[in-house]
Coordinates of C-alpha atoms and ligand atoms in Angstrom, one line a residue:
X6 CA 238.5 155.3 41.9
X7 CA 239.9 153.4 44.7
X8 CA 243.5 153.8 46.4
X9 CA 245.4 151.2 48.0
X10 CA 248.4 151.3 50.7
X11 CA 249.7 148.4 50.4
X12 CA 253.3 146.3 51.5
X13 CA 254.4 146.7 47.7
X14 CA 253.6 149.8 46.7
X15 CA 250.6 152.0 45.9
X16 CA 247.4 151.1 43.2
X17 CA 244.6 152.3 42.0
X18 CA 241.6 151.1 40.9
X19 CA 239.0 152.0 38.5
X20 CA 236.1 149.5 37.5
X21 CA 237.9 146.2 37.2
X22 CA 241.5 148.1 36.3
X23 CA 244.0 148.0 39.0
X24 CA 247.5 149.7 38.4
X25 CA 251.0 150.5 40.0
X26 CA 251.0 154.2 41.6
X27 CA 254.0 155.1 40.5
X28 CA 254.4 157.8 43.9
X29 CA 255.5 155.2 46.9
X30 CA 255.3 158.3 49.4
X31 CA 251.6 158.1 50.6
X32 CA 251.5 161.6 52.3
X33 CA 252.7 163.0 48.8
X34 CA 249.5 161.6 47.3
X35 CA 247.5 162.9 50.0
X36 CA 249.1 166.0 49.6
X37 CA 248.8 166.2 45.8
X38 CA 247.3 169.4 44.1
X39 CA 244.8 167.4 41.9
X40 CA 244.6 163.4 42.6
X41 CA 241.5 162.5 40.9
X42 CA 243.6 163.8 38.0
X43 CA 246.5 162.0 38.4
X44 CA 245.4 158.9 39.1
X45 CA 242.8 159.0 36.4
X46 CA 245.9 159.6 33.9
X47 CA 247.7 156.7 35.6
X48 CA 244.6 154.2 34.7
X49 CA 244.4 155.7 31.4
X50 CA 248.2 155.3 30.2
X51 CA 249.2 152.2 32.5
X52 CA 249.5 148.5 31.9
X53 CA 247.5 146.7 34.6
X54 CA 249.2 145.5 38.0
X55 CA 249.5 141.8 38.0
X56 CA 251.0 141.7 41.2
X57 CA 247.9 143.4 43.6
X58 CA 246.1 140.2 44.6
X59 CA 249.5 138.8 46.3
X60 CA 250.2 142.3 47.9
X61 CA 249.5 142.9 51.5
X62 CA 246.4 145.5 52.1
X63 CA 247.7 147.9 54.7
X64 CA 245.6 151.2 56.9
X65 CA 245.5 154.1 54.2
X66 CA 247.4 156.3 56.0
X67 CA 250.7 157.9 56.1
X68 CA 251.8 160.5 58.8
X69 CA 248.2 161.7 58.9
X70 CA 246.5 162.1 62.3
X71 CA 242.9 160.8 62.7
X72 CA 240.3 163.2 64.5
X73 CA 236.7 162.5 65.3
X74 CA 233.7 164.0 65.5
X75 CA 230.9 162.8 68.3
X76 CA 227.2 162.6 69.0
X77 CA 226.6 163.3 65.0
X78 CA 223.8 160.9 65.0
X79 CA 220.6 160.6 67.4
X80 CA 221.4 157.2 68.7
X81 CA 224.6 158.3 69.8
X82 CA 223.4 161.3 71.9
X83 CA 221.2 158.8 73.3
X84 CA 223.6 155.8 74.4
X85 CA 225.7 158.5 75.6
X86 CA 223.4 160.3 78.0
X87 CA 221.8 157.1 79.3
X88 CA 225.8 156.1 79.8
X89 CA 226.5 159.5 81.7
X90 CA 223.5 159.7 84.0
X91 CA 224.4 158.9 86.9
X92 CA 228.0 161.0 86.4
X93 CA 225.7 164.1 85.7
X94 CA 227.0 164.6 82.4
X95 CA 224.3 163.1 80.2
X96 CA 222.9 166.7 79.3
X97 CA 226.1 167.5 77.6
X98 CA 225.6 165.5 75.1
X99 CA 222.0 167.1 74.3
X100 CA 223.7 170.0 74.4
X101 CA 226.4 169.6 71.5
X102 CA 224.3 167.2 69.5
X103 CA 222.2 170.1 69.2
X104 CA 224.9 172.8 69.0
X105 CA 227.1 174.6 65.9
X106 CA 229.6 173.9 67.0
X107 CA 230.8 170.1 67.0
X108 CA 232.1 167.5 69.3
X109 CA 235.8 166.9 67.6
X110 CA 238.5 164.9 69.8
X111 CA 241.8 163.6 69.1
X112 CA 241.5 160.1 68.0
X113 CA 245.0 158.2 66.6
X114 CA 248.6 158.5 65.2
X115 CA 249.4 156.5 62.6
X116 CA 251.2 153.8 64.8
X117 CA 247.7 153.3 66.8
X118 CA 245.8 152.2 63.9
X119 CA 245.1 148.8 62.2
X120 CA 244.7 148.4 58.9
X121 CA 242.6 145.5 57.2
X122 CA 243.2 142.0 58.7
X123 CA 245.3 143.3 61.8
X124 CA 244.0 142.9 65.4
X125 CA 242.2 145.9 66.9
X126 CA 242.2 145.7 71.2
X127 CA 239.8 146.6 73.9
X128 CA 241.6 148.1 77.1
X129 CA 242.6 145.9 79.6
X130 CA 240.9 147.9 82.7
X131 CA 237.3 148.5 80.6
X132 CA 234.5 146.3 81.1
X133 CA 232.3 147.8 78.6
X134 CA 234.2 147.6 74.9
X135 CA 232.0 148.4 71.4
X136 CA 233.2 149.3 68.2
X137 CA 231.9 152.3 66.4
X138 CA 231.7 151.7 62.5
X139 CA 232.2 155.3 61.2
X140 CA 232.8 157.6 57.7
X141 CA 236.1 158.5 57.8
X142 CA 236.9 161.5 55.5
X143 CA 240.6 162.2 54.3
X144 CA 241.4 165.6 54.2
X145 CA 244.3 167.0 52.5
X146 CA 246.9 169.8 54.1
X147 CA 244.7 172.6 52.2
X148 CA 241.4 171.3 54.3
X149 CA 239.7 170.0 51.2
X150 CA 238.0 166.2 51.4
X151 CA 239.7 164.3 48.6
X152 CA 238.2 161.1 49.5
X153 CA 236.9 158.6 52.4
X154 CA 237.5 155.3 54.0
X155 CA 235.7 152.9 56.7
X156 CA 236.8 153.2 60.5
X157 CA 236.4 151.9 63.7
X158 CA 236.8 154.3 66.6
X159 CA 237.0 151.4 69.2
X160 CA 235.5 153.1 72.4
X161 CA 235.2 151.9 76.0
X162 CA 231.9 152.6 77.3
X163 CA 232.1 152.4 81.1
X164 CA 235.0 154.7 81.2
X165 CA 234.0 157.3 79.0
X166 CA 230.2 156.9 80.8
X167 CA 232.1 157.0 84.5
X168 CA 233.1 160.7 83.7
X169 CA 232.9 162.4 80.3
X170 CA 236.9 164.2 81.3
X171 CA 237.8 160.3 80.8
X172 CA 236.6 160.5 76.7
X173 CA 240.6 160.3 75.9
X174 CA 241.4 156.8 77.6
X175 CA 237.9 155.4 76.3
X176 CA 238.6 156.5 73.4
X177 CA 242.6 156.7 72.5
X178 CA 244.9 153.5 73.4
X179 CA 246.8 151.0 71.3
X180 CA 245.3 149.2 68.5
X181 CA 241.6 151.9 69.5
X182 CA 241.2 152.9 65.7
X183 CA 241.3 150.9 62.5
X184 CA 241.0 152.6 59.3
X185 CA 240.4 150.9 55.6
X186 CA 240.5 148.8 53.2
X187 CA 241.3 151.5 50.5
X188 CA 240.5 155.8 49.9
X189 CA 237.5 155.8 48.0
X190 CA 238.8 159.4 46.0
X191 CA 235.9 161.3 46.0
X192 CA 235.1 165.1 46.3
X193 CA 231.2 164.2 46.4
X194 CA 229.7 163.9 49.1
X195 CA 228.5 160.0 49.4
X196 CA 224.5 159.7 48.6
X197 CA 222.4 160.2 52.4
X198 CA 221.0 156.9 51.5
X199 CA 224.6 155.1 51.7
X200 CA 224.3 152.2 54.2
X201 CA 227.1 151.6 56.6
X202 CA 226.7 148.1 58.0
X203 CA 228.3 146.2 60.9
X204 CA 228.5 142.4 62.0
X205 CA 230.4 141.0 65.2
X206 CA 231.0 137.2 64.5
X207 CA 231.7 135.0 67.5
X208 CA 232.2 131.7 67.7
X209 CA 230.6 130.9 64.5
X210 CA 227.7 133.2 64.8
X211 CA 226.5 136.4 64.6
X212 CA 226.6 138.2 67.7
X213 CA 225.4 141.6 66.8
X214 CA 224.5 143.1 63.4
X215 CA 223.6 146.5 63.0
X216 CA 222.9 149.0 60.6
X217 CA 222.5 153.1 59.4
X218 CA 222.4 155.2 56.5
X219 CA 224.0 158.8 56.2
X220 CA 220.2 160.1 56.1
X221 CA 221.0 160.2 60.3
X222 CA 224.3 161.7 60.4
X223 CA 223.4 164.8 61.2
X224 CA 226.1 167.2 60.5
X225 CA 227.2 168.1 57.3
X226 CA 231.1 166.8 56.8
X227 CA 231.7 169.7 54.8
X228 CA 230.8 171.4 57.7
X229 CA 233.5 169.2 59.9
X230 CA 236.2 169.1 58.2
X231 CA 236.2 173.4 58.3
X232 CA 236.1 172.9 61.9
X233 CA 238.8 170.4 62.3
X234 CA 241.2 172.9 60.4
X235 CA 239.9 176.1 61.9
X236 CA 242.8 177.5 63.7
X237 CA 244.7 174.1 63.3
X238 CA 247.5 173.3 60.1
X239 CA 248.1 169.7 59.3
X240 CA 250.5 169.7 56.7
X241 CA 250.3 166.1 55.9
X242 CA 246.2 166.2 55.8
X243 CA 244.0 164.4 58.5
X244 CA 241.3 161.5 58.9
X245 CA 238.1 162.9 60.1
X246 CA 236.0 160.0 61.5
X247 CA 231.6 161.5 61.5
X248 CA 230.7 159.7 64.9
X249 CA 228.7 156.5 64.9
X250 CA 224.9 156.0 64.4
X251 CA 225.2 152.3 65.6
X252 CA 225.7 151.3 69.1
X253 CA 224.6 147.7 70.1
X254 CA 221.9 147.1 73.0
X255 CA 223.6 147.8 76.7
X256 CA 224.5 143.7 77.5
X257 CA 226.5 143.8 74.4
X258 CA 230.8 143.8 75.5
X259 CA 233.4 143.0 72.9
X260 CA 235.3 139.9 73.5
X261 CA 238.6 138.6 72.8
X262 CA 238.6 136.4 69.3
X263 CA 235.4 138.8 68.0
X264 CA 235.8 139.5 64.1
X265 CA 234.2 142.7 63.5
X266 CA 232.8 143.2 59.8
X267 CA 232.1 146.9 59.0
X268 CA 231.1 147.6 55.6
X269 CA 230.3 151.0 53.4
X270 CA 229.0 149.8 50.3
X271 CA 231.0 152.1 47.9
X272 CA 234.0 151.9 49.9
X273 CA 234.5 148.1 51.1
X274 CA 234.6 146.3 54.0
X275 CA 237.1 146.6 57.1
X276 CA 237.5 143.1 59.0
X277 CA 239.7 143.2 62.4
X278 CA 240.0 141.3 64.8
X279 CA 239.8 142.1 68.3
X280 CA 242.9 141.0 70.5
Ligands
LIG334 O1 231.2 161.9 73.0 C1 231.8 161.0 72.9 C2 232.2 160.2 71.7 C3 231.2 160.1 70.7 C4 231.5 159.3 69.5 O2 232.6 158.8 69.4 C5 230.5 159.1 68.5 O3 229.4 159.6 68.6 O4 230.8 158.4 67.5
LIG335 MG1 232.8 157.5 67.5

C-alpha cells in the first residue's frame, strides 16, 4: 500500500485502488497503533477517490525530523576519504564504515524539505554540489519502521571534504533534502536486490546516470533505526535516510536548471529540480 500527502487531503493506494484517508492529520497516521490495518480497512470499505489525479503531490511528512545515516555503502567510504585527504580526516571514514556503531547526523525539519516537483538548492558558497539518492525509512514515535520513501540528502562536497566538523553546512541548508513521492507502508524489509536508480537531465540530456541495489548497503536498517532512538524520543516519529551507494565521478557539480530523477522501483520516483 502506498500513502499520499497531498494539498487535498490524504489517499491510499492499493493495486490500482486509490481512496480518501479519512485522518487529514499526517503525524496522527504516522503515529497510528496499527496502519497497515487501518488503511487496509479503508481500501476495503471505501468508494474510490476520483479526485487524486488533480490533487497536488506533497513531501510525506508532517512534523517529523529527518536523520541520516553515512558511509553505509563502500563507495561512499571511498568518495569520502579520497574527499578528506588532504584535511587528514579520510581515515575516519574507514573507521565508522567499519564500526557498530553508525554514522547518524541531523539532516532536515520539515520546512527544509521538497517534496515531488519542488526545487531542491545547492549552497551558494559550494563549488562541489551532488545529490545522494537514499532509502528513507519512516519510523513511528514507538521506533518501529512502518514504511519507506525516496530521498535526496543534497550534500556539498568541497565543504564537507575541507574539514569533516563542516558535515552540518554540507549537509543541512534550505531546500538540502527532498523526500517522496508517497510512504510505501511496509514492515518488510525491501528485497537486497531492490535497485535505486538516479538520472541528472541537463539540457536535454543525460548528464549522469547511476545506479545500486540494497545488496551494498551495508548496515542493517533495523539495526539504524534502534540507534536513531537509543537515548532519543521523537514523539511525532522520524525519517531515517541509509546513506548513498552512488556518488558520480569527481568532475561531476550540480548545476542550476538540473532535473534530478531518483527512482526505487517499489516506491516511485522523486523528480526535483535544482534552483
Ligand atoms: O559522512 C558524511 C556523510 C555521508 C553520507 O551522507 C552518505 O554516505 O550518504
Ligand atoms: Mg547521504
Amino acid at each position: 500500500m502506498k500513502l499520499y500527502r497531498t494539498g487535498s487531503g490524504n489517499y491510499v493506494k492499493d493495486g490500482g485502488r486509490i481512496c480518501r484517508v479519512p485522518e487529514p492529520n499526517w503525524d496522527a497516521l504516522v503515529a497510528h497503533e496499527d496502519l497497515p490495518a487501518y488503511l487496509g480497512s479503508i481500501v476495503a470499505s471505501s468508494e474510490p477517490a476520483g479526485d487524486f489525479a488533480s490533487a497536488r503531490i506533497e513531501a510525506p511528512i508532517g512534523s517529523q525530523e529527518v536523520w541520516a545515516a553515512g558511509v553505509t555503502y563502500y563507495r561512499s567510504r571511498d568518495a569520502r576519504m579520497a574527499e578528506a585527504k588532504d584535511a587528514g580526516g579520510g581515515n575516519f571514514y574507514d573507521r565508522v564504515y567499519t564500526a557498530d556503531r553508525p554514522e547518524l547526523f541531523f539532516k532536515a525539519t520539515a520546512g527544509r524539505v521538497a517534496g515531488p516537483g519542488r526545487p531542491v538548492r545547492i549552497r551558494g558558497d559550494a563549488k562541489w554540489s551532488v545529490p545522494e539518492p537514499e532509502l528513507t525509512l519512516l519510523i513511528n514515535p514507538r521506533g518501529e519502521i512502518i514504511g519507506c520513501t525516496v530521498g535526496n540528502d543534497m550534500s556539498s562536497r568541497d565543504i564537507e571534504g575541507e574539514n569533516p566538523l563542516y558535515l552540518p553546512q554540507a549537509k543541512v541548508y534550505d531546500g538540502s533534502c527532498a523526500l517522496g513521492p508517497c510512504i510505501l507502508v511496509t514492515g518488510e524489509l525491501l528485497p537486497r536486490s531492490t535497485q535505486i536508480q538516479i538520472e541528472i537531465a541537463r539540457a536535454g540530456g543525460v548528464e549522469f546516470s547511476g545506479s545500486t541495489t540494497l545488496a551494498e548497503l551495508k548496515r542493517d536498517p533495523a539495526t539504524l533505526a534502534a540507534y536513531l532512538f537509543r537515548e532519543m524520543s521523537f514523539p511525532a516519529g522520524a525519517f531515517l535516510m541509509t546513506g548513498t551507494g552512488i556518488v558520480p565521478p569527481d568532475d561531476f557539480t550540480l548545476a542550476h536548471g538540473d532535473r534530478i530523477r531518483i527512482t526505487i522501483d517499489p516506491i516511485g520516483t522523486l523528480e526535483n529540480e535544482v534552483f
